[in-house]
Short mmCIF file of N, CA, C and O in Angstrom, two decimals:
data_model
loop_
_atom_site.label_atom_id
_atom_site.label_comp_id
_atom_site.label_asym_id
_atom_site.label_seq_id
_atom_site.Cartn_x
_atom_site.Cartn_y
_atom_site.Cartn_z
N MET A 1 0.84 -1.09 -0.41
CA MET A 1 -0.33 -0.13 -0.17
C MET A 1 1.01 1.63 -0.16
O MET A 1 1.97 1.12 0.58
N PRO A 2 0.62 2.45 -0.57
CA PRO A 2 1.67 3.38 -1.11
C PRO A 2 1.26 4.20 0.07
O PRO A 2 0.33 4.02 1.09
N ASP A 3 2.65 4.68 0.95
CA ASP A 3 2.42 5.50 1.75
C ASP A 3 1.60 6.94 1.65
O ASP A 3 1.46 7.37 0.39
N GLU A 4 1.46 7.99 2.58
CA GLU A 4 1.11 9.36 2.44
C GLU A 4 1.57 10.15 1.21
O GLU A 4 0.95 10.97 0.68
N SER A 5 3.36 10.24 1.66
CA SER A 5 3.83 10.83 0.58
C SER A 5 3.83 10.63 -0.94
O SER A 5 3.58 11.61 -1.81
N TYR A 6 3.54 9.37 -0.98
CA TYR A 6 3.48 8.68 -2.37
C TYR A 6 1.93 9.53 -2.98
O TYR A 6 1.84 9.94 -4.05
N GLU A 7 1.03 9.44 -2.00
CA GLU A 7 -0.24 9.58 -2.53
C GLU A 7 -0.50 11.48 -2.76
O GLU A 7 -1.07 11.66 -3.64
N THR A 8 0.06 12.00 -1.45
CA THR A 8 0.25 13.71 -1.62
C THR A 8 1.09 14.25 -3.13
O THR A 8 0.61 15.05 -3.93
N ALA A 9 2.25 13.10 -3.71
CA ALA A 9 2.69 13.42 -4.94
C ALA A 9 1.70 12.92 -5.52
O ALA A 9 1.47 13.72 -6.95
N ARG A 10 1.26 11.86 -5.77
CA ARG A 10 0.60 11.48 -6.92
C ARG A 10 -0.95 12.50 -6.98
O ARG A 10 -1.54 12.69 -8.31
N GLU A 11 -1.64 12.96 -5.97
CA GLU A 11 -2.31 13.90 -6.12
C GLU A 11 -2.25 15.35 -7.21
O GLU A 11 -2.80 15.71 -7.61
N LEU A 12 -1.15 15.75 -6.55
CA LEU A 12 -0.59 16.99 -6.82
C LEU A 12 -0.14 16.99 -8.37
O LEU A 12 -0.72 17.82 -9.32
N TRP A 13 0.42 15.65 -8.76
CA TRP A 13 0.53 15.61 -10.41
C TRP A 13 -0.96 15.19 -11.22
O TRP A 13 -0.40 15.85 -12.24
N GLU A 14 -1.63 14.79 -10.06
CA GLU A 14 -3.35 14.50 -11.05
C GLU A 14 -3.93 15.82 -11.44
O GLU A 14 -3.75 16.11 -12.12
N LYS A 15 -3.40 16.92 -10.14
CA LYS A 15 -3.80 18.19 -10.69
C LYS A 15 -3.19 19.29 -12.17
O LYS A 15 -3.39 19.83 -12.59
N TYR A 16 -1.84 18.53 -11.61
CA TYR A 16 -0.97 19.45 -12.68
C TYR A 16 -1.49 18.97 -14.13
O TYR A 16 -1.75 19.33 -15.12
N ARG A 17 -1.82 17.42 -14.43
CA ARG A 17 -2.39 16.75 -15.30
C ARG A 17 -3.56 17.44 -16.18
O ARG A 17 -4.03 18.08 -17.10
N VAL A 18 -4.14 17.76 -14.75
CA VAL A 18 -5.86 18.08 -15.34
C VAL A 18 -5.06 20.01 -15.71
O VAL A 18 -6.11 20.38 -16.94
N LEU A 19 -4.58 20.66 -14.85
CA LEU A 19 -4.65 22.12 -15.31
C LEU A 19 -3.54 21.76 -16.67
O LEU A 19 -3.92 23.03 -17.66
N THR A 20 -2.90 21.33 -16.82
CA THR A 20 -2.06 21.08 -18.25
C THR A 20 -3.29 21.25 -19.29
O THR A 20 -3.26 21.81 -20.27
N HIS A 21 -4.12 19.98 -19.48
CA HIS A 21 -4.87 20.03 -20.27
C HIS A 21 -5.93 21.56 -19.99
O HIS A 21 -6.92 21.91 -21.37
N GLU A 22 -6.60 21.81 -19.13
CA GLU A 22 -7.39 22.95 -19.75
C GLU A 22 -6.64 24.26 -20.22
O GLU A 22 -7.14 25.12 -20.76
N LEU A 23 -5.09 24.47 -19.69
CA LEU A 23 -4.35 25.56 -20.49
C LEU A 23 -4.34 25.33 -22.00
O LEU A 23 -4.59 25.83 -22.86
N LEU A 24 -4.04 23.82 -22.42
CA LEU A 24 -4.59 23.64 -23.63
C LEU A 24 -5.69 24.01 -23.98
O LEU A 24 -5.84 24.92 -25.70
N LYS A 25 -6.52 23.73 -23.68
CA LYS A 25 -7.73 24.50 -23.80
C LYS A 25 -8.21 25.97 -24.32
O LYS A 25 -8.73 26.29 -25.50
N PHE A 26 -7.52 26.66 -22.90
CA PHE A 26 -8.54 28.14 -23.26
C PHE A 26 -7.15 28.37 -24.02
O PHE A 26 -7.13 29.29 -24.58
N VAL A 27 -5.69 27.89 -24.18
CA VAL A 27 -4.60 29.11 -25.33
C VAL A 27 -5.68 28.31 -26.94
O VAL A 27 -5.32 29.30 -27.76
N ASP A 28 -6.28 27.36 -27.12
CA ASP A 28 -6.47 27.33 -28.24
C ASP A 28 -7.82 28.16 -28.63
O ASP A 28 -8.39 28.58 -29.63
N ALA A 29 -8.73 28.46 -27.57
CA ALA A 29 -9.68 28.88 -27.20
C ALA A 29 -9.51 30.90 -27.38
O ALA A 29 -10.26 31.75 -27.69
N SER A 30 -8.19 31.23 -27.50
CA SER A 30 -7.39 32.39 -26.76
C SER A 30 -8.46 33.34 -25.86
O SER A 30 -8.40 34.38 -25.92
N GLU A 31 -8.58 32.40 -24.87
CA GLU A 31 -8.77 32.73 -23.54
C GLU A 31 -7.55 33.65 -23.01
O GLU A 31 -7.39 32.43 -21.22
N ILE A 32 -6.86 34.26 -23.18
CA ILE A 32 -5.77 34.55 -22.66
C ILE A 32 -5.87 34.76 -20.92
O ILE A 32 -4.97 34.28 -19.96
N ASP A 33 -7.10 35.53 -20.15
CA ASP A 33 -6.80 35.96 -19.13
C ASP A 33 -6.94 34.80 -18.44
O ASP A 33 -6.34 34.11 -17.27
N THR A 34 -7.79 33.90 -19.07
CA THR A 34 -8.20 32.28 -18.14
C THR A 34 -6.90 31.71 -18.19
O THR A 34 -6.12 30.72 -17.42
N PHE A 35 -6.21 31.53 -18.95
CA PHE A 35 -5.57 30.99 -19.50
C PHE A 35 -3.57 31.56 -18.65
O PHE A 35 -3.43 30.55 -17.77
N ILE A 36 -3.60 32.76 -18.12
CA ILE A 36 -2.52 33.47 -17.15
C ILE A 36 -2.82 33.02 -15.71
O ILE A 36 -2.48 32.07 -15.36
N GLU A 37 -4.49 33.05 -15.63
CA GLU A 37 -4.71 32.54 -14.40
C GLU A 37 -4.21 30.62 -14.02
O GLU A 37 -3.72 30.76 -12.62
N LEU A 38 -4.43 30.29 -15.13
CA LEU A 38 -4.28 28.77 -14.42
C LEU A 38 -2.88 28.26 -15.11
O LEU A 38 -2.31 27.65 -14.04
N VAL A 39 -2.23 29.08 -15.58
CA VAL A 39 -0.50 29.25 -15.08
C VAL A 39 -0.18 29.60 -14.10
O VAL A 39 0.69 28.80 -13.61
N GLU A 40 -0.94 30.33 -13.89
CA GLU A 40 -0.15 30.88 -11.70
C GLU A 40 -0.69 29.30 -11.20
O GLU A 40 -0.24 29.02 -9.84
N GLN A 41 -1.86 28.95 -11.00
CA GLN A 41 -2.01 27.73 -10.35
C GLN A 41 -1.65 26.65 -10.70
O GLN A 41 -1.31 25.91 -9.73
N ARG A 42 -0.71 26.51 -11.89
CA ARG A 42 -0.53 25.22 -12.39
C ARG A 42 1.48 25.34 -11.85
O ARG A 42 1.66 24.85 -10.71
N GLY A 43 1.85 27.10 -11.83
CA GLY A 43 2.73 27.09 -10.89
C GLY A 43 3.18 26.76 -8.84
O GLY A 43 4.00 26.85 -8.94
N GLN A 44 1.91 27.02 -8.69
CA GLN A 44 1.54 26.64 -7.46
C GLN A 44 1.77 25.29 -6.88
O GLN A 44 2.15 24.94 -5.38
N ILE A 45 1.10 24.74 -8.17
CA ILE A 45 1.02 23.10 -7.87
C ILE A 45 2.66 22.97 -7.62
O ILE A 45 3.04 22.18 -6.97
N VAL A 46 3.45 23.41 -8.98
CA VAL A 46 5.13 22.92 -9.40
C VAL A 46 5.32 23.22 -7.43
O VAL A 46 6.35 22.78 -7.24
N ASP A 47 5.34 24.51 -7.02
CA ASP A 47 5.99 25.01 -5.75
C ASP A 47 5.67 23.85 -4.94
O ASP A 47 6.37 23.15 -3.87
N LEU A 48 4.45 23.38 -4.18
CA LEU A 48 4.22 22.48 -3.45
C LEU A 48 4.82 21.23 -4.00
O LEU A 48 5.26 20.73 -3.19
N LEU A 49 4.75 20.46 -5.06
CA LEU A 49 5.74 19.92 -5.61
C LEU A 49 7.11 19.98 -5.47
O LEU A 49 8.04 18.49 -4.75
N GLN A 50 7.51 20.62 -5.02
CA GLN A 50 9.15 20.85 -5.05
C GLN A 50 9.23 20.80 -3.42
O GLN A 50 10.23 21.29 -3.11
N ALA A 51 8.20 21.42 -2.62
CA ALA A 51 8.57 21.79 -1.35
C ALA A 51 8.59 19.89 -0.73
O ALA A 51 8.60 19.92 0.51
N LEU A 52 7.74 19.58 -1.55
CA LEU A 52 7.81 17.88 -0.95
C LEU A 52 9.62 17.15 -0.60
O LEU A 52 10.23 17.43 -1.24
N PRO A 53 9.34 16.76 0.90
CA PRO A 53 10.66 15.85 0.79
C PRO A 53 11.49 15.74 0.12
O PRO A 53 12.22 15.09 -0.49
N ALA A 54 10.53 14.23 -0.81
CA ALA A 54 10.57 13.26 -2.09
C ALA A 54 9.36 13.10 -2.60
O ALA A 54 8.31 13.27 -2.70
N ASP A 55 9.67 12.66 -3.81
CA ASP A 55 8.51 12.64 -4.71
C ASP A 55 8.56 10.96 -5.11
O ASP A 55 9.62 10.75 -6.30
N PRO A 56 8.16 10.13 -4.45
CA PRO A 56 8.07 8.61 -5.01
C PRO A 56 7.15 8.58 -5.84
O PRO A 56 7.83 7.34 -6.67
N TYR A 57 6.50 9.11 -6.15
CA TYR A 57 5.28 9.10 -7.45
C TYR A 57 6.53 8.91 -8.61
O TYR A 57 6.16 8.14 -9.93
N ARG A 58 7.30 9.93 -8.86
CA ARG A 58 8.36 9.73 -10.02
C ARG A 58 8.71 8.32 -10.60
O ARG A 58 9.65 8.43 -11.46
N ALA A 59 8.98 8.04 -9.36
CA ALA A 59 9.70 6.40 -9.44
C ALA A 59 9.33 5.31 -10.02
O ALA A 59 9.60 4.19 -10.80
N GLY A 60 7.97 5.39 -10.30
CA GLY A 60 6.80 4.63 -10.46
C GLY A 60 6.06 4.41 -11.70
O GLY A 60 6.80 5.58 -12.55
N ALA A 61 5.56 3.62 -12.20
CA ALA A 61 5.28 3.24 -13.75
C ALA A 61 4.47 4.15 -13.95
O ALA A 61 3.76 4.57 -15.24
N GLU A 62 3.50 4.79 -13.34
CA GLU A 62 2.15 5.26 -13.43
C GLU A 62 3.01 7.09 -13.62
O GLU A 62 2.39 7.92 -14.62
N TRP A 63 4.17 7.12 -13.20
CA TRP A 63 4.82 8.51 -13.76
C TRP A 63 5.28 8.28 -15.21
O TRP A 63 5.12 9.51 -15.61
N ALA A 64 5.56 7.28 -15.55
CA ALA A 64 5.93 7.10 -16.79
C ALA A 64 5.22 7.46 -17.54
O ALA A 64 5.11 8.41 -19.00
N ALA A 65 3.53 6.94 -17.42
CA ALA A 65 2.27 7.35 -18.78
C ALA A 65 1.93 8.24 -18.18
O ALA A 65 1.53 9.30 -19.32
N LEU A 66 2.13 8.82 -17.34
CA LEU A 66 2.07 10.80 -16.94
C LEU A 66 2.74 11.46 -17.59
O LEU A 66 2.59 12.48 -18.23
N ASP A 67 3.97 11.80 -17.54
CA ASP A 67 5.01 12.06 -18.25
C ASP A 67 5.15 11.81 -19.95
O ASP A 67 5.37 13.03 -20.94
N ALA A 68 4.52 10.61 -20.24
CA ALA A 68 3.98 10.56 -21.62
C ALA A 68 3.33 11.41 -22.11
O ALA A 68 3.13 12.36 -23.32
N GLU A 69 2.01 11.59 -21.38
CA GLU A 69 0.97 12.22 -21.60
C GLU A 69 1.10 14.16 -21.90
O GLU A 69 0.51 14.72 -22.91
N ILE A 70 1.80 14.06 -20.57
CA ILE A 70 2.13 15.67 -20.52
C ILE A 70 3.25 16.26 -21.71
O ILE A 70 2.65 17.16 -21.62
N ARG A 71 3.94 15.77 -21.89
CA ARG A 71 5.40 16.20 -22.44
C ARG A 71 4.59 17.05 -23.84
O ARG A 71 4.99 17.82 -24.36
N PRO A 72 3.98 15.84 -24.52
CA PRO A 72 3.37 17.12 -25.66
C PRO A 72 2.86 17.81 -25.62
O PRO A 72 2.44 18.92 -26.83
N LEU A 73 1.80 17.71 -24.59
CA LEU A 73 0.72 18.42 -23.82
C LEU A 73 1.51 19.99 -23.96
O LEU A 73 1.18 21.34 -24.13
N GLU A 74 2.70 19.74 -23.06
CA GLU A 74 3.33 21.09 -22.72
C GLU A 74 3.44 22.01 -23.99
O GLU A 74 4.14 23.28 -24.20
N MET A 75 4.49 21.31 -25.03
CA MET A 75 5.13 21.54 -26.18
C MET A 75 3.94 22.61 -26.98
O MET A 75 4.43 23.32 -27.59
N GLN A 76 2.80 21.44 -27.05
CA GLN A 76 1.78 22.51 -27.71
C GLN A 76 1.62 23.67 -27.25
O GLN A 76 1.22 24.63 -28.11
N ILE A 77 1.34 23.84 -25.48
CA ILE A 77 1.12 24.88 -25.18
C ILE A 77 1.61 25.87 -25.62
O ILE A 77 1.81 26.88 -25.95
N GLN A 78 2.98 25.65 -25.02
CA GLN A 78 4.25 26.32 -25.58
C GLN A 78 4.20 27.19 -27.09
O GLN A 78 3.81 28.32 -26.88
N TYR A 79 4.05 26.42 -28.02
CA TYR A 79 3.85 26.74 -28.79
C TYR A 79 2.70 27.61 -29.46
O TYR A 79 2.80 28.88 -29.81
N LYS A 80 1.75 27.16 -28.86
CA LYS A 80 0.70 28.17 -29.03
C LYS A 80 0.49 29.55 -28.26
O LYS A 80 0.00 30.14 -28.82
N ALA A 81 1.36 29.37 -27.16
CA ALA A 81 0.94 30.60 -26.40
C ALA A 81 1.98 31.61 -27.31
O ALA A 81 1.73 32.67 -27.47
N ARG A 82 3.52 30.90 -27.62
CA ARG A 82 4.59 31.60 -28.39
C ARG A 82 3.54 32.47 -30.16
O ARG A 82 4.08 33.47 -30.13
N ALA A 83 2.50 31.61 -30.56
CA ALA A 83 1.81 32.07 -31.94
C ALA A 83 0.71 32.92 -31.30
O ALA A 83 1.25 34.20 -31.87
N TRP A 84 0.41 33.03 -30.13
CA TRP A 84 -0.95 33.69 -29.92
C TRP A 84 0.49 35.42 -29.43
O TRP A 84 0.07 36.18 -29.16
N LEU A 85 1.51 35.16 -28.75
CA LEU A 85 2.08 36.13 -27.70
C LEU A 85 2.57 37.36 -29.29
O LEU A 85 2.91 38.14 -29.59
N ASN A 86 3.11 36.83 -30.35
CA ASN A 86 3.46 36.88 -31.69
C ASN A 86 2.94 37.52 -32.18
O ASN A 86 2.58 38.58 -33.42
N ARG A 87 1.40 36.96 -32.80
CA ARG A 87 0.44 37.67 -33.36
C ARG A 87 -0.22 38.93 -32.40
O ARG A 87 -0.45 39.79 -32.99
N SER A 88 -0.13 39.15 -31.28
CA SER A 88 -0.58 39.94 -30.36
C SER A 88 0.53 40.82 -30.39
O SER A 88 0.19 42.78 -30.80
N ARG A 89 1.56 40.75 -30.45
CA ARG A 89 2.55 41.75 -31.17
C ARG A 89 2.64 42.50 -32.07
O ARG A 89 2.41 43.53 -32.31
N ARG A 90 2.04 41.76 -32.83
CA ARG A 90 2.52 42.60 -34.47
C ARG A 90 0.91 42.83 -34.98
O ARG A 90 0.66 44.40 -35.39
N GLN A 91 -0.28 42.57 -34.08
CA GLN A 91 -1.34 43.41 -33.78
C GLN A 91 -1.31 45.23 -33.22
O GLN A 91 -1.70 45.57 -33.32
N ASN A 92 -0.52 44.79 -32.09
CA ASN A 92 -0.02 46.27 -31.35
C ASN A 92 1.08 47.12 -32.47
O ASN A 92 0.49 47.86 -32.07
N ALA A 93 1.61 46.36 -32.35
CA ALA A 93 2.46 47.00 -33.75
C ALA A 93 1.67 47.64 -35.39
O ALA A 93 1.97 49.10 -35.20
N ALA A 94 0.75 47.10 -35.72
CA ALA A 94 -0.12 47.65 -36.47
C ALA A 94 -0.89 48.82 -36.60
O ALA A 94 -1.25 49.71 -36.78
N VAL A 95 -1.40 48.46 -34.67
CA VAL A 95 -2.34 49.62 -33.95
C VAL A 95 -1.76 51.10 -34.08
O VAL A 95 -1.92 52.13 -34.20
N HIS A 96 -0.39 50.95 -33.44
CA HIS A 96 0.26 51.97 -33.32
C HIS A 96 1.37 52.42 -34.31
O HIS A 96 1.35 53.51 -33.97
N SER A 97 1.15 51.97 -35.25
CA SER A 97 1.98 52.67 -36.76
C SER A 97 0.86 53.56 -37.03
O SER A 97 1.15 54.84 -37.76
N TYR A 98 -0.48 53.52 -36.45
CA TYR A 98 -1.49 54.50 -36.82
C TYR A 98 -1.31 55.71 -36.15
O TYR A 98 -1.83 56.68 -36.14
N ASP A 99 -0.89 55.97 -34.92
CA ASP A 99 -0.60 56.76 -33.74
C ASP A 99 0.44 57.45 -34.35
O ASP A 99 1.34 57.37 -34.78
N LEU A 100 0.17 58.79 -34.21
CA LEU A 100 0.21 59.67 -34.79
C LEU A 100 0.62 61.25 -33.50
O LEU A 100 1.14 62.53 -34.10
N THR A 101 0.83 60.66 -32.31
CA THR A 101 1.46 61.41 -31.15
C THR A 101 2.77 62.11 -31.72
O THR A 101 3.25 63.33 -31.28
N GLY A 102 3.25 61.18 -32.27
CA GLY A 102 5.45 61.48 -32.66
C GLY A 102 5.14 62.49 -33.75
O GLY A 102 6.48 62.22 -33.80
N ALA A 103 4.30 62.11 -34.55
CA ALA A 103 4.20 63.23 -36.18
C ALA A 103 4.22 64.44 -35.83
O ALA A 103 4.26 64.97 -35.13
N SER A 104 4.36 64.73 -37.10
CA SER A 104 4.42 66.31 -37.50
C SER A 104 3.47 67.48 -36.76
O SER A 104 2.40 66.93 -36.91
N PRO A 105 3.28 68.52 -35.94
CA PRO A 105 2.47 69.04 -35.28
C PRO A 105 1.33 69.59 -36.83
O PRO A 105 0.38 70.09 -36.84
N LEU A 106 2.29 69.65 -37.98
CA LEU A 106 1.05 70.03 -39.22
C LEU A 106 0.01 68.90 -39.18
O LEU A 106 -1.06 69.54 -39.75
N GLY A 107 -0.13 67.85 -39.07
CA GLY A 107 -0.94 67.09 -39.11
C GLY A 107 -2.19 67.36 -38.21
O GLY A 107 -3.28 67.41 -39.35
N GLY A 108 -2.01 67.70 -37.22
CA GLY A 108 -3.18 68.14 -36.46
C GLY A 108 -3.69 69.42 -37.08
O GLY A 108 -5.05 69.57 -36.74
N ASN A 109 -3.25 70.41 -37.77
CA ASN A 109 -3.80 71.66 -38.46
C ASN A 109 -4.50 70.89 -39.51
O ASN A 109 -5.54 71.71 -40.15
N LEU A 110 -4.26 69.91 -40.29
CA LEU A 110 -4.93 70.01 -41.33
C LEU A 110 -6.11 68.99 -41.43
O LEU A 110 -7.20 69.18 -41.74
N ASN A 111 -6.37 68.52 -39.78
CA ASN A 111 -7.54 67.87 -39.17
C ASN A 111 -8.84 68.17 -38.79
O ASN A 111 -10.00 68.45 -38.22
N ARG A 112 -8.28 69.73 -38.74
CA ARG A 112 -9.10 70.71 -38.16
C ARG A 112 -10.55 71.12 -39.45
O ARG A 112 -10.15 71.39 -40.11
N ARG A 113 -11.71 71.41 -38.67
CA ARG A 113 -12.38 71.65 -39.49
C ARG A 113 -12.95 73.57 -39.47
O ARG A 113 -12.64 73.46 -38.22
N TYR A 114 -12.34 74.14 -40.13
CA TYR A 114 -12.39 75.70 -39.92
C TYR A 114 -13.87 76.17 -40.20
O TYR A 114 -14.66 75.44 -41.34
#
């Protein structure tokens, strides 16, 4: 029968797995605010995992299956998050290219109605 530290680690890794699936769902839907909140929650899970004196779960066969499931998902999340960030930067640059605050003062006079 597994001991308490094994069960604690298993529960934390299961929460990590669920949050990883949710991250992929929200990055696909471009729900970035929720995505960022989930990233923070997953970071808290990682902090709890690192605070464990030992992680006996990682030595078992269940870990190998979990690791094989999570790694490709994390790669997809990273790729999609980077793609969203690049797309957002391009859109932001396009919006700011129409910004006339740094343009010559003559443009302001041309836009006035007399």
